[in-house]
Each structure stands twice: as C-alpha cells, then as structure tokens.
PDB file of C-alpha atoms in Angstrom:
ATOM      1  CA  MET F   1     -13.648   1.193   4.716  1.00 55.00           C
ATOM      2  CA  LEU F   2     -11.396  -1.192   2.816  1.00 61.00           C
ATOM      3  CA  ASN F   3     -13.015  -4.346   1.485  1.00 67.00           C
ATOM      4  CA  ASP F   4     -11.430  -7.812   1.738  1.00 64.00           C
ATOM      5  CA  VAL F   5      -9.681  -7.637  -1.662  1.00 60.00           C
ATOM      6  CA  GLN F   6      -8.225  -4.218  -0.859  1.00 62.00           C
ATOM      7  CA  LYS F   7      -7.012  -5.449   2.532  1.00 63.00           C
ATOM      8  CA  HIS F   8      -5.363  -8.439   0.857  1.00 62.00           C
ATOM      9  CA  ILE F   9      -3.542  -6.259  -1.687  1.00 59.00           C
ATOM     10  CA  LEU F  10      -2.481  -3.845   1.042  1.00 60.00           C
ATOM     11  CA  GLN F  11      -1.088  -6.719   3.092  1.00 64.00           C
ATOM     12  CA  MET F  12       0.891  -8.032   0.111  1.00 58.00           C
ATOM     13  CA  VAL F  13       2.547  -4.624  -0.371  1.00 58.00           C
ATOM     14  CA  ALA F  14       3.249  -4.350   3.369  1.00 58.00           C
ATOM     15  CA  ASP F  15       4.772  -7.832   3.487  1.00 58.00           C
ATOM     16  CA  MET F  16       7.127  -6.925   0.640  1.00 51.00           C
ATOM     17  CA  ALA F  17       8.317  -3.792   2.464  1.00 51.00           C
ATOM     18  CA  LYS F  18       8.853  -5.497   5.851  1.00 59.00           C
ATOM     19  CA  VAL F  19       8.977  -2.168   7.712  1.00 54.00           C
ATOM     20  CA  PRO F  20       6.557  -1.684  10.642  1.00 56.00           C
ATOM     21  CA  ALA F  21       4.534   1.524  10.747  1.00 57.00           C
ATOM     22  CA  GLN F  22       5.972   3.772  13.482  1.00 72.00           C
ATOM     23  CA  GLY F  23       4.908   7.251  12.483  1.00 83.00           C
ATOM     24  CA  ALA F  24       2.627   8.759   9.856  1.00 92.00           C
ATOM     25  CA  VAL F  25       0.329   6.743   7.569  1.00 91.00           C
ATOM     26  CA  ASN F  26      -1.789   7.574   4.513  1.00 92.00           C
ATOM     27  CA  ILE F  27      -3.769   4.858   2.701  1.00 91.00           C
ATOM     28  CA  ARG F  28      -5.249   5.602  -0.737  1.00 91.00           C
ATOM     29  CA  ALA F  29      -7.732   3.236  -2.397  1.00 90.00           C
ATOM     30  CA  ASN F  30      -9.149   3.766  -5.895  1.00 91.00           C
ATOM     31  CA  GLY F  31      -8.252   7.452  -5.872  1.00 90.00           C
ATOM     32  CA  LYS F  32      -9.673   8.267  -2.422  1.00 90.00           C
ATOM     33  CA  LYS F  33      -8.184   8.708   1.034  1.00 89.00           C
ATOM     34  CA  GLU F  34      -9.173   5.776   3.226  1.00 87.00           C
ATOM     35  CA  PHE F  35      -7.053   6.441   6.296  1.00 88.00           C
ATOM     36  CA  ARG F  36      -4.609   9.069   7.568  1.00 91.00           C
ATOM     37  CA  GLN F  37      -2.566   9.365  10.718  1.00 91.00           C
ATOM     38  CA  ASN F  38      -0.002  12.029  11.589  1.00 95.00           C
ATOM     39  CA  SER F  39       2.701  11.725  14.222  1.00 92.00           C
ATOM     40  CA  GLU F  40       4.332  14.200  16.551  1.00 91.00           C
ATOM     41  CA  HIS F  41       7.043  15.098  14.004  1.00 95.00           C
ATOM     42  CA  ILE F  42       5.507  14.094  10.659  1.00 97.00           C
ATOM     43  CA  THR F  43       2.427  15.669   9.090  1.00 97.00           C
ATOM     44  CA  ILE F  44       0.518  14.688   5.947  1.00 97.00           C
ATOM     45  CA  GLU F  45      -1.776  17.199   4.254  1.00 97.00           C
ATOM     46  CA  SER F  46      -3.874  16.975   1.077  1.00 97.00           C
ATOM     47  CA  LYS F  47      -2.898  19.253  -1.780  1.00 96.00           C
ATOM     48  CA  THR F  48      -5.351  21.949  -2.784  1.00 94.00           C
ATOM     49  CA  ASP F  49      -4.241  22.463  -6.407  1.00 93.00           C
ATOM     50  CA  ARG F  50      -4.060  18.846  -7.613  1.00 94.00           C
ATOM     51  CA  ASP F  51      -4.471  15.277  -6.438  1.00 94.00           C
ATOM     52  CA  GLY F  52      -1.838  14.299  -3.902  1.00 96.00           C
ATOM     53  CA  ILE F  53      -0.326  14.977  -0.507  1.00 97.00           C
ATOM     54  CA  ASP F  54       2.469  16.972   1.129  1.00 98.00           C
ATOM     55  CA  ILE F  55       4.538  15.100   3.706  1.00 98.00           C
ATOM     56  CA  ARG F  56       6.530  17.314   6.064  1.00 98.00           C
ATOM     57  CA  ILE F  57       9.169  15.768   8.317  1.00 98.00           C
ATOM     58  CA  ALA F  58      10.442  18.041  11.081  1.00 98.00           C
ATOM     59  CA  PRO F  59      14.195  18.643  11.495  1.00 98.00           C
ATOM     60  CA  TYR F  60      16.050  16.020  13.538  1.00 98.00           C
ATOM     61  CA  THR F  61      13.159  13.543  13.495  1.00 97.00           C
ATOM     62  CA  LYS F  62      14.462  10.100  14.450  1.00 94.00           C
ATOM     63  CA  ALA F  63      13.078   6.546  14.643  1.00 88.00           C
ATOM     64  CA  GLU F  64       9.882   7.355  12.750  1.00 91.00           C
ATOM     65  CA  SER F  65       8.527   6.164   9.421  1.00 92.00           C
ATOM     66  CA  VAL F  66       6.052   7.217   6.762  1.00 93.00           C
ATOM     67  CA  HIS F  67       3.778   4.685   5.027  1.00 92.00           C
ATOM     68  CA  ILE F  68       1.779   5.807   1.967  1.00 93.00           C
ATOM     69  CA  PRO F  69       0.451   2.682   0.181  1.00 91.00           C
ATOM     70  CA  VAL F  70      -1.928   2.833  -2.790  1.00 92.00           C
ATOM     71  CA  VAL F  71      -4.503   0.161  -3.679  1.00 90.00           C
ATOM     72  CA  LEU F  72      -6.393  -0.192  -6.991  1.00 91.00           C
ATOM     73  CA  THR F  73      -9.164  -2.784  -7.260  1.00 90.00           C
ATOM     74  CA  GLU F  74     -11.542  -1.223  -9.805  1.00 92.00           C
ATOM     75  CA  SER F  75     -10.923  -2.490 -13.342  1.00 93.00           C
ATOM     76  CA  GLY F  76     -10.279   0.384 -15.735  1.00 94.00           C
ATOM     77  CA  PHE F  77      -9.375   2.859 -12.974  1.00 93.00           C
ATOM     78  CA  GLN F  78      -6.823   5.508 -14.003  1.00 94.00           C
ATOM     79  CA  ASP F  79      -5.031   7.013 -11.006  1.00 94.00           C
ATOM     80  CA  LYS F  80      -2.467   9.835 -10.953  1.00 95.00           C
ATOM     81  CA  VAL F  81      -1.149  11.374  -7.753  1.00 96.00           C
ATOM     82  CA  TYR F  82       1.528  13.934  -6.848  1.00 97.00           C
ATOM     83  CA  ASN F  83       3.261  13.442  -3.505  1.00 97.00           C
ATOM     84  CA  ASP F  84       5.907  15.879  -2.220  1.00 98.00           C
ATOM     85  CA  PHE F  85       8.244  15.090   0.687  1.00 98.00           C
ATOM     86  CA  PHE F  86       9.974  17.824   2.681  1.00 98.00           C
ATOM     87  CA  VAL F  87      12.650  16.271   4.897  1.00 98.00           C
ATOM     88  CA  GLY F  88      14.063  18.599   7.529  1.00 98.00           C
ATOM     89  CA  GLU F  89      17.714  19.053   8.421  1.00 98.00           C
ATOM     90  CA  GLY F  90      19.282  16.181  10.339  1.00 98.00           C
ATOM     91  CA  ALA F  91      16.233  13.919  10.143  1.00 98.00           C
ATOM     92  CA  ASP F  92      16.703  10.140   9.856  1.00 97.00           C
ATOM     93  CA  VAL F  93      13.555   8.402   8.588  1.00 96.00           C
ATOM     94  CA  THR F  94      12.227   5.508   6.541  1.00 95.00           C
ATOM     95  CA  ILE F  95       9.565   6.163   3.915  1.00 95.00           C
ATOM     96  CA  VAL F  96       7.557   3.267   2.472  1.00 93.00           C
ATOM     97  CA  ALA F  97       5.504   3.693  -0.683  1.00 93.00           C
ATOM     98  CA  GLY F  98       4.028   1.161  -3.041  1.00 85.00           C
ATOM     99  CA  CYS F  99       1.079   0.215  -5.155  1.00 88.00           C
ATOM    100  CA  GLY F 100      -0.902  -2.977  -5.395  1.00 88.00           C
ATOM    101  CA  ILE F 101      -3.309  -3.551  -8.292  1.00 91.00           C
ATOM    102  CA  HIS F 102      -6.003  -6.220  -8.462  1.00 89.00           C
ATOM    103  CA  ASN F 103      -7.603  -6.244 -11.914  1.00 91.00           C
ATOM    104  CA  GLY F 104     -10.308  -8.807 -12.471  1.00 89.00           C
ATOM    105  CA  GLY F 105     -11.960  -7.057 -15.419  1.00 92.00           C
ATOM    106  CA  GLU F 106     -11.520  -6.358 -19.115  1.00 92.00           C
ATOM    107  CA  CYS F 107     -10.178  -2.779 -18.953  1.00 95.00           C
ATOM    108  CA  ASP F 108      -6.627  -1.620 -18.183  1.00 95.00           C
ATOM    109  CA  SER F 109      -5.928  -0.221 -14.708  1.00 95.00           C
ATOM    110  CA  ARG F 110      -3.107   2.296 -14.249  1.00 94.00           C
ATOM    111  CA  HIS F 111      -1.420   4.104 -11.380  1.00 93.00           C
ATOM    112  CA  GLU F 112       1.030   6.969 -11.856  1.00 95.00           C
ATOM    113  CA  GLY F 113       2.778   8.123  -8.711  1.00 94.00           C
ATOM    114  CA  ILE F 114       4.921  11.250  -9.056  1.00 96.00           C
ATOM    115  CA  HIS F 115       7.042  11.596  -5.917  1.00 97.00           C
ATOM    116  CA  THR F 116       9.343  14.579  -5.327  1.00 98.00           C
ATOM    117  CA  PHE F 117      11.790  14.730  -2.418  1.00 98.00           C
ATOM    118  CA  TYR F 118      13.493  17.772  -0.935  1.00 98.00           C
ATOM    119  CA  VAL F 119      16.115  16.350   1.430  1.00 98.00           C
ATOM    120  CA  GLY F 120      17.624  18.844   3.862  1.00 98.00           C
ATOM    121  CA  LYS F 121      21.150  19.278   5.128  1.00 98.00           C
ATOM    122  CA  ASN F 122      22.605  16.121   6.714  1.00 98.00           C
ATOM    123  CA  ALA F 123      19.240  14.364   6.543  1.00 98.00           C
ATOM    124  CA  LYS F 124      19.123  10.611   5.949  1.00 98.00           C
ATOM    125  CA  VAL F 125      16.290   8.881   4.106  1.00 98.00           C
ATOM    126  CA  ARG F 126      15.616   5.250   3.291  1.00 96.00           C
ATOM    127  CA  TYR F 127      12.902   5.148   0.644  1.00 97.00           C
ATOM    128  CA  ILE F 128      11.280   1.791  -0.155  1.00 95.00           C
ATOM    129  CA  GLU F 129       8.880   1.379  -3.069  1.00 94.00           C
ATOM    130  CA  LYS F 130       7.212  -1.968  -3.790  1.00 90.00           C
ATOM    131  CA  HIS F 131       4.888  -2.814  -6.680  1.00 91.00           C
ATOM    132  CA  TYR F 132       2.576  -5.806  -6.869  1.00 86.00           C
ATOM    133  CA  GLY F 133      -0.138  -6.936  -9.260  1.00 88.00           C
ATOM    134  CA  GLU F 134      -2.674  -9.768  -9.460  1.00 88.00           C
ATOM    135  CA  GLY F 135      -6.090 -10.634 -10.885  1.00 86.00           C
ATOM    136  CA  GLU F 136      -7.527 -12.965 -13.526  1.00 85.00           C
ATOM    137  CA  GLY F 137      -9.042 -10.277 -15.766  1.00 84.00           C
ATOM    138  CA  ARG F 138      -7.734  -9.549 -19.264  1.00 88.00           C
ATOM    139  CA  GLY F 139      -7.235  -5.873 -18.425  1.00 92.00           C
ATOM    140  CA  LYS F 140      -3.627  -4.867 -17.885  1.00 94.00           C
ATOM    141  CA  ARG F 141      -2.061  -3.829 -14.592  1.00 94.00           C
ATOM    142  CA  ILE F 142       0.065  -0.753 -15.381  1.00 95.00           C
ATOM    143  CA  LEU F 143       2.384   1.152 -13.032  1.00 94.00           C
ATOM    144  CA  ASP F 144       4.325   4.249 -14.150  1.00 95.00           C
ATOM    145  CA  PRO F 145       6.201   5.721 -11.165  1.00 95.00           C
ATOM    146  CA  GLN F 146       8.342   8.853 -11.215  1.00 96.00           C
ATOM    147  CA  THR F 147      10.754   9.731  -8.421  1.00 97.00           C
ATOM    148  CA  VAL F 148      12.628  13.053  -8.331  1.00 98.00           C
ATOM    149  CA  LEU F 149      15.065  13.896  -5.536  1.00 98.00           C
ATOM    150  CA  TYR F 150      16.981  17.044  -4.581  1.00 98.00           C
ATOM    151  CA  LEU F 151      19.763  16.581  -2.022  1.00 98.00           C
ATOM    152  CA  GLU F 152      21.372  19.357   0.031  1.00 98.00           C
ATOM    153  CA  GLU F 153      24.772  19.308   1.740  1.00 98.00           C
ATOM    154  CA  GLY F 154      25.517  16.046   3.526  1.00 98.00           C
ATOM    155  CA  ALA F 155      22.146  14.525   2.651  1.00 98.00           C
ATOM    156  CA  SER F 156      22.001  10.774   2.149  1.00 98.00           C
ATOM    157  CA  VAL F 157      19.291   8.719   0.418  1.00 98.00           C
ATOM    158  CA  THR F 158      18.954   4.979  -0.114  1.00 98.00           C
ATOM    159  CA  LEU F 159      16.301   4.224  -2.735  1.00 97.00           C
ATOM    160  CA  GLU F 160      15.055   0.608  -2.868  1.00 96.00           C
ATOM    161  CA  THR F 161      12.560  -0.309  -5.588  1.00 94.00           C
ATOM    162  CA  SER F 162      11.132  -3.759  -6.295  1.00 91.00           C
ATOM    163  CA  GLN F 163       8.660  -5.154  -8.782  1.00 88.00           C
ATOM    164  CA  ILE F 164       8.293  -8.916  -8.647  1.00 76.00           C
ATOM    165  CA  ARG F 165       5.616 -10.384 -10.952  1.00 77.00           C
ATOM    166  CA  GLY F 166       2.063  -9.319 -11.598  1.00 87.00           C
ATOM    167  CA  VAL F 167       2.633  -5.974 -13.340  1.00 93.00           C
ATOM    168  CA  ASP F 168       2.016  -6.093 -17.103  1.00 94.00           C
ATOM    169  CA  ASP F 169       3.592  -2.793 -18.133  1.00 95.00           C
ATOM    170  CA  THR F 170       5.763  -0.340 -16.267  1.00 95.00           C
ATOM    171  CA  LYS F 171       7.787   2.737 -17.155  1.00 96.00           C
ATOM    172  CA  ARG F 172       9.862   4.017 -14.259  1.00 95.00           C
ATOM    173  CA  TYR F 173      11.748   7.303 -14.265  1.00 97.00           C
ATOM    174  CA  THR F 174      14.130   8.345 -11.507  1.00 97.00           C
ATOM    175  CA  LYS F 175      16.009  11.646 -11.289  1.00 98.00           C
ATOM    176  CA  ALA F 176      18.391  12.665  -8.519  1.00 98.00           C
ATOM    177  CA  VAL F 177      20.115  16.056  -8.342  1.00 98.00           C
ATOM    178  CA  LEU F 178      22.922  16.130  -5.772  1.00 98.00           C
ATOM    179  CA  SER F 179      23.725  19.819  -5.380  1.00 98.00           C
ATOM    180  CA  GLY F 180      25.059  19.720  -1.831  1.00 97.00           C
ATOM    181  CA  LYS F 181      28.634  19.001  -0.824  1.00 98.00           C
ATOM    182  CA  ASP F 182      29.146  15.410   0.418  1.00 98.00           C
ATOM    183  CA  SER F 183      25.655  14.358  -0.613  1.00 98.00           C
ATOM    184  CA  GLU F 184      25.071  10.699  -1.519  1.00 98.00           C
ATOM    185  CA  ILE F 185      22.439   8.476  -3.110  1.00 98.00           C
ATOM    186  CA  VAL F 186      22.333   4.694  -3.457  1.00 98.00           C
ATOM    187  CA  ILE F 187      19.754   3.300  -5.883  1.00 97.00           C
ATOM    188  CA  GLN F 188      18.926  -0.415  -5.650  1.00 96.00           C
ATOM    189  CA  GLU F 189      16.468  -1.740  -8.227  1.00 95.00           C
ATOM    190  CA  LYS F 190      15.042  -5.280  -8.433  1.00 94.00           C
ATOM    191  CA  LEU F 191      12.739  -6.464 -11.193  1.00 93.00           C
ATOM    192  CA  LEU F 192      11.209  -9.688 -12.469  1.00 92.00           C
ATOM    193  CA  THR F 193       9.085  -9.903 -15.611  1.00 94.00           C
ATOM    194  CA  HIS F 194       7.380 -12.916 -17.164  1.00 92.00           C
ATOM    195  CA  ASN F 195       4.865 -13.877 -19.875  1.00 92.00           C
ATOM    196  CA  ASP F 196       4.638 -10.890 -22.254  1.00 94.00           C
ATOM    197  CA  GLN F 197       5.249  -8.170 -19.670  1.00 95.00           C
ATOM    198  CA  ASN F 198       7.232  -5.033 -20.519  1.00 96.00           C
ATOM    199  CA  ALA F 199       9.392  -2.905 -18.228  1.00 96.00           C
ATOM    200  CA  VAL F 200      11.415   0.251 -18.890  1.00 97.00           C
ATOM    201  CA  SER F 201      13.623   1.890 -16.258  1.00 96.00           C
ATOM    202  CA  GLU F 202      15.251   5.242 -16.982  1.00 97.00           C
ATOM    203  CA  MET F 203      17.459   7.208 -14.581  1.00 97.00           C
ATOM    204  CA  ASP F 204      19.316  10.521 -14.421  1.00 98.00           C
ATOM    205  CA  VAL F 205      21.746  11.100 -11.540  1.00 98.00           C
ATOM    206  CA  ILE F 206      23.379  14.527 -11.641  1.00 98.00           C
ATOM    207  CA  LEU F 207      26.394  15.027  -9.378  1.00 98.00           C
ATOM    208  CA  ASN F 208      26.823  18.778  -8.953  1.00 98.00           C
ATOM    209  CA  GLY F 209      28.086  19.048  -5.379  1.00 98.00           C
ATOM    210  CA  GLU F 210      31.708  18.695  -4.351  1.00 98.00           C
ATOM    211  CA  ASN F 211      32.415  15.099  -3.299  1.00 98.00           C
ATOM    212  CA  ALA F 212      28.902  13.968  -4.258  1.00 98.00           C
ATOM    213  CA  ARG F 213      28.600  10.190  -4.640  1.00 98.00           C
ATOM    214  CA  THR F 214      26.250   7.648  -6.168  1.00 98.00           C
ATOM    215  CA  GLN F 215      25.941   3.907  -6.555  1.00 97.00           C
ATOM    216  CA  VAL F 216      23.315   2.483  -8.903  1.00 97.00           C
ATOM    217  CA  ILE F 217      22.660  -1.265  -8.710  1.00 94.00           C
ATOM    218  CA  SER F 218      20.055  -2.853 -10.967  1.00 94.00           C
ATOM    219  CA  ARG F 219      19.264  -6.568 -10.846  1.00 93.00           C
ATOM    220  CA  SER F 220      16.600  -8.141 -13.015  1.00 94.00           C
ATOM    221  CA  VAL F 221      15.228 -11.428 -14.286  1.00 92.00           C
ATOM    222  CA  ALA F 222      13.399 -11.593 -17.624  1.00 94.00           C
ATOM    223  CA  GLN F 223      11.393 -14.777 -18.223  1.00 92.00           C
ATOM    224  CA  ASP F 224       9.219 -16.189 -21.003  1.00 93.00           C
ATOM    225  CA  GLY F 225       8.585 -13.576 -23.732  1.00 95.00           C
ATOM    226  CA  SER F 226       8.951 -10.464 -21.564  1.00 96.00           C
ATOM    227  CA  THR F 227      11.084  -7.431 -22.423  1.00 97.00           C
ATOM    228  CA  GLN F 228      13.179  -5.084 -20.311  1.00 96.00           C
ATOM    229  CA  VAL F 229      15.093  -1.873 -21.042  1.00 96.00           C
ATOM    230  CA  PHE F 230      17.474  -0.171 -18.598  1.00 95.00           C
ATOM    231  CA  TYR F 231      18.852   3.287 -19.299  1.00 95.00           C
ATOM    232  CA  PRO F 232      20.735   4.682 -16.277  1.00 95.00           C
ATOM    233  CA  ARG F 233      22.660   7.915 -16.860  1.00 97.00           C
ATOM    234  CA  VAL F 234      25.135   9.499 -14.432  1.00 98.00           C
ATOM    235  CA  GLN F 235      26.593  12.964 -14.967  1.00 98.00           C
ATOM    236  CA  GLY F 236      29.619  14.223 -13.025  1.00 98.00           C
ATOM    237  CA  ASN F 237      29.979  17.998 -12.871  1.00 98.00           C
ATOM    238  CA  ASN F 238      32.395  18.341  -9.935  1.00 98.00           C
ATOM    239  CA  LEU F 239      34.817  16.326  -7.831  1.00 98.00           C
ATOM    240  CA  CYS F 240      32.590  13.261  -7.434  1.00 98.00           C
ATOM    241  CA  PHE F 241      32.288   9.492  -7.702  1.00 98.00           C
ATOM    242  CA  GLY F 242      29.694   7.317  -9.406  1.00 97.00           C
ATOM    243  CA  HIS F 243      29.336   3.590 -10.051  1.00 97.00           C
ATOM    244  CA  VAL F 244      26.611   1.999 -12.181  1.00 96.00           C
ATOM    245  CA  GLN F 245      26.074  -1.772 -12.213  1.00 94.00           C
ATOM    246  CA  CYS F 246      23.358  -3.540 -14.237  1.00 92.00           C
ATOM    247  CA  ASP F 247      23.037  -7.334 -13.986  1.00 93.00           C
ATOM    248  CA  SER F 248      20.298  -9.335 -15.714  1.00 95.00           C
ATOM    249  CA  ILE F 249      19.356 -12.989 -16.045  1.00 93.00           C
ATOM    250  CA  ILE F 250      17.573 -13.822 -19.293  1.00 94.00           C
ATOM    251  CA  MET F 251      15.386 -16.900 -19.762  1.00 92.00           C
ATOM    252  CA  GLY F 252      13.154 -18.381 -22.459  1.00 92.00           C
ATOM    253  CA  SER F 253      12.580 -15.976 -25.364  1.00 96.00           C
ATOM    254  CA  ALA F 254      12.879 -12.817 -23.263  1.00 95.00           C
ATOM    255  CA  LYS F 255      14.779  -9.723 -24.438  1.00 97.00           C
ATOM    256  CA  VAL F 256      16.856  -7.340 -22.340  1.00 96.00           C
ATOM    257  CA  ARG F 257      18.616  -4.097 -23.281  1.00 95.00           C
ATOM    258  CA  SER F 258      21.018  -2.409 -20.873  1.00 93.00           C
ATOM    259  CA  ILE F 259      22.360   1.022 -21.834  1.00 93.00           C
ATOM    260  CA  PRO F 260      24.404   2.542 -18.976  1.00 92.00           C
ATOM    261  CA  GLU F 261      25.753   6.018 -19.766  1.00 95.00           C
ATOM    262  CA  ILE F 262      28.296   8.120 -17.869  1.00 96.00           C
ATOM    263  CA  SER F 263      29.244  11.719 -18.635  1.00 97.00           C
ATOM    264  CA  CYS F 264      32.255  13.442 -17.057  1.00 97.00           C
ATOM    265  CA  ASN F 265      32.220  17.234 -17.190  1.00 97.00           C
ATOM    266  CA  HIS F 266      34.918  17.830 -14.582  1.00 98.00           C
ATOM    267  CA  VAL F 267      38.539  16.673 -14.464  1.00 97.00           C
ATOM    268  CA  ASP F 268      38.040  15.260 -10.936  1.00 97.00           C
ATOM    269  CA  ALA F 269      34.887  13.309 -11.708  1.00 97.00           C
ATOM    270  CA  THR F 270      35.344   9.533 -11.450  1.00 98.00           C
ATOM    271  CA  LEU F 271      32.563   7.485 -13.012  1.00 97.00           C
ATOM    272  CA  ILE F 272      32.393   3.740 -13.680  1.00 96.00           C
ATOM    273  CA  HIS F 273      29.789   1.588 -15.369  1.00 94.00           C
ATOM    274  CA  GLU F 274      29.365  -2.115 -16.004  1.00 91.00           C
ATOM    275  CA  ALA F 275      26.592  -4.275 -17.398  1.00 90.00           C
ATOM    276  CA  ALA F 276      26.099  -8.032 -17.709  1.00 92.00           C
ATOM    277  CA  ILE F 277      23.296 -10.095 -19.254  1.00 92.00           C
ATOM    278  CA  GLY F 278      23.302 -13.877 -19.342  1.00 91.00           C
ATOM    279  CA  LYS F 279      21.499 -17.111 -18.587  1.00 87.00           C
ATOM    280  CA  ILE F 280      21.808 -19.269 -15.486  1.00 83.00           C
ATOM    281  CA  ALA F 281      24.931 -21.383 -15.770  1.00 77.00           C
ATOM    282  CA  GLY F 282      24.349 -25.120 -16.039  1.00 76.00           C
ATOM    283  CA  GLU F 283      26.944 -25.889 -13.393  1.00 79.00           C
ATOM    284  CA  GLN F 284      25.009 -23.779 -10.884  1.00 79.00           C
ATOM    285  CA  ILE F 285      21.915 -25.910 -11.427  1.00 78.00           C
ATOM    286  CA  LEU F 286      23.971 -29.104 -11.259  1.00 82.00           C
ATOM    287  CA  LYS F 287      25.653 -28.109  -8.008  1.00 78.00           C
ATOM    288  CA  LEU F 288      22.322 -27.517  -6.287  1.00 75.00           C
ATOM    289  CA  GLN F 289      20.934 -30.771  -7.673  1.00 80.00           C
ATOM    290  CA  THR F 290      23.737 -32.639  -5.928  1.00 80.00           C
ATOM    291  CA  LEU F 291      22.345 -31.175  -2.681  1.00 79.00           C
ATOM    292  CA  GLY F 292      18.964 -32.816  -3.354  1.00 81.00           C
ATOM    293  CA  LEU F 293      17.069 -30.066  -5.221  1.00 83.00           C
ATOM    294  CA  THR F 294      15.097 -30.685  -8.392  1.00 85.00           C
ATOM    295  CA  PRO F 295      16.109 -28.638 -11.468  1.00 81.00           C
ATOM    296  CA  GLU F 296      13.078 -26.401 -10.925  1.00 84.00           C
ATOM    297  CA  GLU F 297      13.868 -25.902  -7.238  1.00 83.00           C
ATOM    298  CA  ALA F 298      17.512 -25.167  -8.046  1.00 82.00           C
ATOM    299  CA  GLU F 299      16.542 -22.567 -10.638  1.00 81.00           C
ATOM    300  CA  GLN F 300      14.158 -20.848  -8.216  1.00 83.00           C
ATOM    301  CA  ARG F 301      16.773 -20.841  -5.460  1.00 85.00           C
ATOM    302  CA  ILE F 302      19.251 -19.122  -7.797  1.00 83.00           C
ATOM    303  CA  LEU F 303      16.677 -16.506  -8.840  1.00 83.00           C
ATOM    304  CA  ASP F 304      15.676 -15.819  -5.231  1.00 82.00           C
ATOM    305  CA  GLY F 305      19.297 -15.285  -4.248  1.00 83.00           C
ATOM    306  CA  PHE F 306      19.967 -13.045  -7.250  1.00 82.00           C
ATOM    307  CA  LEU F 307      17.028 -10.757  -6.462  1.00 81.00           C
ATOM    308  CA  ARG F 308      17.534 -10.716  -2.687  1.00 78.00           C
TER     309      ARG F 308
END
C-alpha cells in the first residue's frame, strides 16, 4: 500500500495531468507494482525479460485512457523501466505517464523511463508526461526519460511534456519515425529550471512517409543559475512539412542554448525552424503594474501565461 508521502506525490503528478482515469491503470512505487487495473480494451502485462510493462490497446478503442504514474520516495533509489505501447488501428486514446520524486536524504535518486510506441494505421494518441520533484534532502532528484515513437499510415500523436520545478537534473531524448503516409506528430514541451538545475532536451523527428508532418514547440524558463540545452533535429526524406519553434525566457544568471537543426533530403520537403531567447520586457511588467499587480506578481503572471 502507498504511504502518505507516496500518495501526496502521486496526487501532484495527477493534478498536473488533469486527465481522469477512464481505462487501464498501473502504479509503480520505488521499483514495485503497487496497483494495476485493465479495461475491456486495454491490457497491461509485466515483461518477463526486463523491468517494465507492455500496454496493448485494441483496434478502434475509443474514450479510454491509460495512466502509468511512477513514484520514488526512497533516497538513493535508482529506477529504470521499459514500457512498450502497442496502439491498434483506428484507436483514439489518451496516455498519461509521469514521475514524482520525493528525496529527503543525502543520496541521489534517479528514474529512467524508456517508453516505445508502435502506433497503428489511423490511430490517434495524446501522450501526456509530467515530472515533479520535491524534498529537503541534499540528494538530487534526477529524471532521464526516453520516448521513441513509430507511426504508421495516417497515425497521429500529440506529445505533451512538462517539467515545472523540483527536478535537479534531467536529460530527455525523444525520437519519432513517421514512416506512414499522412502520419503526423505534434511535440509540445514546457520546462522551468531554477537554482543550479540542469536540463537537456534532444529530439530526432524523421519524416519518411509521403505527406508526413510535424510541429515541435518548446517553451522554457531558466531562472537563477540554472542551465538549459535544446537540440531538436528534423529530417525530411519525402514530400513532408516540419516546423520547429523554440522560445525561452532567461532570468538571473541562467544560461540557455538552443540549437534547432533541419535536414532536407528530398526536393519536396519543407522544413522551417526558429528560436528566440530573451528576458521579460520591462513594458510588460509595467503594463501589469498599472492593473494593480506588484512587480513580483506581474512577473509570475507573465511566466504562467508563457508556460500555459
């Protein structure tokens, strides 16, 4: 059974996702299965060759969701899990993953979640991944997620990732291979770092299918002495379209590097990238102050709107 701290962390991750559980559920706490529930059309099974689960979503499944949260509350715990998703043809589902770490000790705690998606013909997936950290211990809270996706003809994926405070170090890698005709992926990333936190986000989107499309949107805020690096890469190998947009707000003595890369290997590939890094404009603060906000409240309102 989950203890009070684990329940609190689990609730924080759930609140960030804001998607009610209406299907299959798997809760993992400190490397062990705490709860599992299958639905009529979605099954979750433990792997036999390594730590992790297989999630199988039947063709044409509608109005169901999958929730697979992870909770770490033991200081010094090192967790690595492999989760594979098999999404049947024509399905339309929401998948919610995320990790919450509470570290009150002296040793570093780490979770590595390697998620691989096989998205069938004309299937539609909304994948939400939220990360949260807390605890007064000197041990770090480390999250290193990997997400790999393979899209068949007409498949569509919206990938929403958020990490807002509490995580000391993170290295995220995302790879999407769009082999099917008319396949599409939208990647929306939101990140806030503060103190001396470090975050690296690396992406590869490979557009192989005819009329494959992608939109990558990254928004981040770097505060205090934190550092961020973004390295999204999009490769067009057919008639396709891709747009990469990286926007960052920098504050204090923080450092941000944004390195968008596009590669066209086909005459009908259309790829666009843009990146912007800057501080909050003084006139934005002033305008909100005229509405009765303090400078601190105005700054927070701007940050909240930027990361919404």
